């Protein structure tokens, strides 16, 4: 079964509020990827984290990889309506294989 | 434009009919994947292929078969479609666990 758990499943915010989604694994991850899927679209790669404790920023998005490499988070500061969509974390090397397994995603809606 | 091309974009099948979803990538990637996406279930891996000539089961392989025809192409076949296979199907490709590129998706309805 799926080993990458993502919470929350849904999040509704007012425009300007912050948003965070969390990804947790029962096993140590070699790295983790984040994707965004706009409504009606396909997933698009955002970033990959590799190092323990790594923090990367893309404008208003901040990505973190836990020290134990078992969890990760995506934080959006001051959400905008363009942030609407579903955010997925993915384990690109589950069990050492070439499997690319996704969490169930967090669906973000933003009220203008 | 470089990327992943999936056909068809939409399809309606009757229960018991068969069909093949086609996927091709022109990025010389080794790995290719087929996912299905259902509301509240995220992206579930059906089959993947780590290299030309190899295929492996993912999380939900029952009712599907795949063929890695060559490095570019990875097809998904439904031999006898069932209403439970109504879903949006995505093909993706990647190389050495770097980011994956997705096709536009196929919206399949089985009636």
Tab-separated table of C-alpha atoms in Angstrom:
chain	number	residue	atom	x	y	z
A	1	UNK	CA	0.000	0.000	0.000
A	2	UNK	CA	0.845	3.649	-0.099
A	3	UNK	CA	3.640	4.559	2.287
A	4	UNK	CA	3.603	8.310	1.792
A	5	UNK	CA	0.844	9.922	3.838
A	6	UNK	CA	-0.222	13.473	3.167
A	7	UNK	CA	-2.302	15.772	5.354
A	8	UNK	CA	-4.634	17.525	5.279
A	9	UNK	CA	-6.656	16.145	2.383
A	10	UNK	CA	-8.465	19.462	1.869
A	11	UNK	CA	-7.691	23.027	2.904
A	12	UNK	CA	-9.750	26.121	2.292
A	13	UNK	CA	-8.207	29.511	3.009
A	14	UNK	CA	-8.947	33.154	2.510
A	15	UNK	CA	-6.682	34.903	0.061
A	16	UNK	CA	-3.685	36.246	1.946
A	17	UNK	CA	-3.646	33.500	4.561
A	18	UNK	CA	-0.813	31.005	4.803
A	19	UNK	CA	-1.110	27.337	3.883
A	20	UNK	CA	0.901	24.261	4.822
A	21	UNK	CA	0.702	20.654	3.686
A	22	UNK	CA	2.624	17.815	5.284
A	23	UNK	CA	3.981	14.582	3.922
A	24	UNK	CA	4.975	11.697	6.189
A	25	UNK	CA	6.625	8.388	5.477
A	26	UNK	CA	6.975	5.293	7.626
A	27	UNK	CA	10.390	4.670	6.098
A	28	UNK	CA	13.408	6.853	5.434
A	29	UNK	CA	13.208	8.541	2.075
A	30	UNK	CA	16.198	8.967	-0.200
A	31	UNK	CA	14.573	12.107	-1.551
A	32	UNK	CA	11.131	13.595	-2.015
A	33	UNK	CA	9.426	15.471	-4.805
A	34	UNK	CA	6.548	17.951	-4.819
A	35	UNK	CA	4.090	18.466	-7.640
A	36	UNK	CA	1.168	20.818	-8.272
A	37	UNK	CA	-1.914	19.961	-10.273
A	38	UNK	CA	-4.231	22.765	-11.327
A	39	UNK	CA	-7.937	21.918	-11.664
A	40	UNK	CA	-8.452	19.983	-14.883
A	41	UNK	CA	-4.718	19.782	-15.519
A	42	UNK	CA	-1.886	17.351	-15.068
A	43	UNK	CA	0.709	17.250	-12.273
A	44	UNK	CA	3.654	19.561	-12.758
A	45	UNK	CA	6.945	19.153	-10.942
A	46	UNK	CA	7.804	21.844	-8.397
A	47	UNK	CA	10.930	20.700	-6.572
A	48	UNK	CA	13.022	17.805	-5.299
A	49	UNK	CA	14.594	17.678	-1.833
A	50	UNK	CA	17.528	15.388	-1.215
A	51	UNK	CA	19.447	16.378	1.904
A	52	UNK	CA	18.436	15.915	5.523
A	53	UNK	CA	17.059	19.188	6.899
A	54	UNK	CA	17.062	20.810	3.468
A	55	UNK	CA	15.029	23.976	2.979
A	56	UNK	CA	14.315	25.422	-0.454
A	57	UNK	CA	12.296	28.453	-1.449
A	58	UNK	CA	10.480	29.382	-4.615
A	59	UNK	CA	9.041	32.869	-4.193
A	60	UNK	CA	6.202	32.396	-1.666
A	61	UNK	CA	6.680	28.606	-1.459
A	62	UNK	CA	8.977	27.065	1.158
A	63	UNK	CA	9.814	23.371	1.061
A	64	UNK	CA	11.406	21.487	3.952
A	65	UNK	CA	12.813	17.995	4.322
A	66	UNK	CA	12.936	16.617	7.833
A	67	UNK	CA	16.159	15.817	9.644
A	68	UNK	CA	15.277	12.126	9.693
A	69	UNK	CA	14.187	12.254	6.031
A	70	UNK	CA	10.798	10.814	6.975
A	71	UNK	CA	8.711	13.924	6.529
A	72	UNK	CA	8.447	17.002	4.396
A	73	UNK	CA	6.324	20.109	4.206
A	74	UNK	CA	5.262	22.729	1.710
A	75	UNK	CA	4.353	26.148	3.067
A	76	UNK	CA	2.781	28.910	1.003
A	77	UNK	CA	2.919	32.428	2.409
A	78	UNK	CA	0.063	34.843	1.672
A	79	UNK	CA	-1.898	32.612	-0.684
A	80	UNK	CA	-3.227	33.920	-3.972
A	81	UNK	CA	-6.014	32.585	-6.183
A	82	UNK	CA	-3.341	31.304	-8.553
A	83	UNK	CA	-2.245	28.872	-5.825
A	84	UNK	CA	-5.470	26.887	-6.202
A	85	UNK	CA	-4.911	23.232	-7.016
A	86	UNK	CA	-3.827	19.952	-5.519
A	87	UNK	CA	-0.332	19.583	-4.110
A	88	UNK	CA	1.263	16.154	-4.101
A	89	UNK	CA	4.389	14.808	-2.513
A	90	UNK	CA	6.023	11.830	-4.169
A	91	UNK	CA	8.580	9.207	-3.255
A	92	UNK	CA	10.646	8.591	-6.394
A	93	UNK	CA	12.469	5.523	-5.172
A	94	UNK	CA	10.103	3.479	-3.107
A	95	UNK	CA	11.817	0.389	-1.836
A	96	UNK	CA	14.879	1.175	-3.887
A	97	UNK	CA	12.978	0.573	-7.108
A	98	UNK	CA	12.089	2.970	-9.892
A	99	UNK	CA	8.541	3.304	-8.578
A	100	UNK	CA	7.260	6.855	-8.284
A	101	UNK	CA	4.555	6.755	-5.611
A	102	UNK	CA	2.417	9.752	-4.734
A	103	UNK	CA	0.656	10.828	-1.599
A	104	UNK	CA	-3.092	11.420	-1.900
A	105	UNK	CA	-2.533	15.135	-2.186
A	106	UNK	CA	-3.872	18.240	-0.484
A	107	UNK	CA	-6.528	20.120	-2.394
A	108	UNK	CA	-6.219	23.854	-1.777
A	109	UNK	CA	-9.030	26.275	-2.476
A	110	UNK	CA	-8.581	30.013	-2.012
A	111	UNK	CA	-11.469	32.366	-1.358
A	112	UNK	CA	-10.787	35.772	-2.952
B	1	UNK	CA	7.325	20.544	-28.230
B	2	UNK	CA	9.175	17.961	-26.172
B	3	UNK	CA	7.108	16.056	-23.657
B	4	UNK	CA	4.706	13.209	-23.095
B	5	UNK	CA	1.890	12.610	-25.554
B	6	UNK	CA	-1.147	10.594	-24.552
B	7	UNK	CA	-3.999	9.454	-26.760
B	8	UNK	CA	-6.934	9.565	-26.722
B	9	UNK	CA	-7.951	12.504	-24.510
B	10	UNK	CA	-11.471	11.217	-23.971
B	11	UNK	CA	-13.068	7.792	-24.378
B	12	UNK	CA	-16.374	6.166	-23.563
B	13	UNK	CA	-16.500	2.382	-23.457
B	14	UNK	CA	-19.215	-0.145	-22.840
B	15	UNK	CA	-18.640	-2.722	-20.139
B	16	UNK	CA	-16.629	-5.596	-21.579
B	17	UNK	CA	-15.055	-3.639	-24.424
B	18	UNK	CA	-11.311	-3.423	-24.762
B	19	UNK	CA	-9.042	-0.525	-25.566
B	20	UNK	CA	-5.439	0.590	-25.505
B	21	UNK	CA	-4.202	3.928	-24.191
B	22	UNK	CA	-1.120	5.107	-26.007
B	23	UNK	CA	1.745	7.074	-24.512
B	24	UNK	CA	4.930	8.341	-26.125
B	25	UNK	CA	7.775	10.498	-24.826
B	26	UNK	CA	10.573	12.164	-26.770
B	27	UNK	CA	12.917	12.995	-23.887
B	28	UNK	CA	14.882	9.744	-24.036
B	29	UNK	CA	13.732	8.838	-20.524
B	30	UNK	CA	14.258	5.339	-19.213
B	31	UNK	CA	11.304	5.177	-16.826
B	32	UNK	CA	7.669	5.402	-17.770
B	33	UNK	CA	4.532	5.147	-15.642
B	34	UNK	CA	0.789	4.773	-15.826
B	35	UNK	CA	-1.423	6.247	-13.103
B	36	UNK	CA	-5.105	6.514	-12.513
B	37	UNK	CA	-6.653	9.399	-10.624
B	38	UNK	CA	-9.971	9.166	-8.836
B	39	UNK	CA	-11.560	11.768	-6.545
B	40	UNK	CA	-10.069	11.601	-3.062
B	41	UNK	CA	-7.643	8.837	-4.040
B	42	UNK	CA	-4.777	10.850	-5.466
B	43	UNK	CA	-2.558	9.349	-8.144
B	44	UNK	CA	-2.324	5.588	-7.921
B	45	UNK	CA	0.386	3.745	-9.806
B	46	UNK	CA	-0.930	1.029	-12.119
B	47	UNK	CA	2.261	-0.179	-13.826
B	48	UNK	CA	5.687	1.187	-14.452
B	49	UNK	CA	8.640	0.404	-16.654
B	50	UNK	CA	12.142	1.173	-15.419
B	51	UNK	CA	13.700	0.530	-18.806
B	52	UNK	CA	12.910	-0.744	-22.266
B	53	UNK	CA	11.850	-4.367	-22.089
B	54	UNK	CA	10.852	-4.362	-18.405
B	55	UNK	CA	7.527	-3.748	-16.709
B	56	UNK	CA	6.437	-4.035	-13.078
B	57	UNK	CA	3.191	-3.856	-11.186
B	58	UNK	CA	2.296	-0.799	-9.197
B	59	UNK	CA	-0.380	-0.349	-6.534
B	60	UNK	CA	-3.472	-1.178	-8.607
B	61	UNK	CA	-2.526	-3.443	-11.570
B	62	UNK	CA	-5.588	-5.699	-11.673
B	63	UNK	CA	-7.573	-5.414	-14.897
B	64	UNK	CA	-4.723	-3.831	-16.843
B	65	UNK	CA	-1.824	-4.902	-19.016
B	66	UNK	CA	1.054	-2.860	-20.335
B	67	UNK	CA	3.605	-3.017	-23.105
B	68	UNK	CA	6.894	-1.139	-23.289
B	69	UNK	CA	7.113	-1.261	-27.051
B	70	UNK	CA	10.407	0.616	-27.209
B	71	UNK	CA	12.106	3.336	-25.223
B	72	UNK	CA	9.618	5.944	-26.401
B	73	UNK	CA	6.307	4.149	-26.052
B	74	UNK	CA	4.417	2.619	-23.129
B	75	UNK	CA	0.843	1.477	-23.701
B	76	UNK	CA	-1.880	0.526	-21.242
B	77	UNK	CA	-4.521	-2.014	-22.228
B	78	UNK	CA	-7.898	-2.731	-20.718
B	79	UNK	CA	-8.948	-6.165	-21.952
B	80	UNK	CA	-12.496	-6.112	-20.588
B	81	UNK	CA	-13.480	-2.705	-19.284
B	82	UNK	CA	-15.505	-2.416	-16.092
B	83	UNK	CA	-17.322	0.619	-14.619
B	84	UNK	CA	-14.770	0.604	-11.766
B	85	UNK	CA	-12.154	1.568	-14.344
B	86	UNK	CA	-13.847	4.882	-15.009
B	87	UNK	CA	-11.092	7.329	-14.163
B	88	UNK	CA	-8.579	9.820	-15.467
B	89	UNK	CA	-5.412	8.098	-16.640
B	90	UNK	CA	-2.013	9.767	-16.731
B	91	UNK	CA	1.159	8.599	-18.352
B	92	UNK	CA	4.480	9.966	-17.101
B	93	UNK	CA	8.173	9.565	-17.831
B	94	UNK	CA	11.339	10.326	-15.895
B	95	UNK	CA	15.033	9.572	-15.855
B	96	UNK	CA	17.126	8.515	-12.871
B	97	UNK	CA	14.462	9.519	-10.367
B	98	UNK	CA	14.579	13.137	-11.474
B	99	UNK	CA	11.390	14.979	-12.044
B	100	UNK	CA	8.612	13.297	-13.933
B	101	UNK	CA	6.806	14.777	-16.897
B	102	UNK	CA	3.130	13.974	-17.270
B	103	UNK	CA	0.892	13.663	-20.283
B	104	UNK	CA	-2.335	15.625	-20.527
B	105	UNK	CA	-4.438	12.717	-19.316
B	106	UNK	CA	-7.170	10.470	-20.720
B	107	UNK	CA	-10.656	10.771	-19.300
B	108	UNK	CA	-12.198	7.303	-19.566
B	109	UNK	CA	-15.828	6.493	-18.833
B	110	UNK	CA	-17.075	2.907	-18.778
B	111	UNK	CA	-20.838	2.530	-18.967
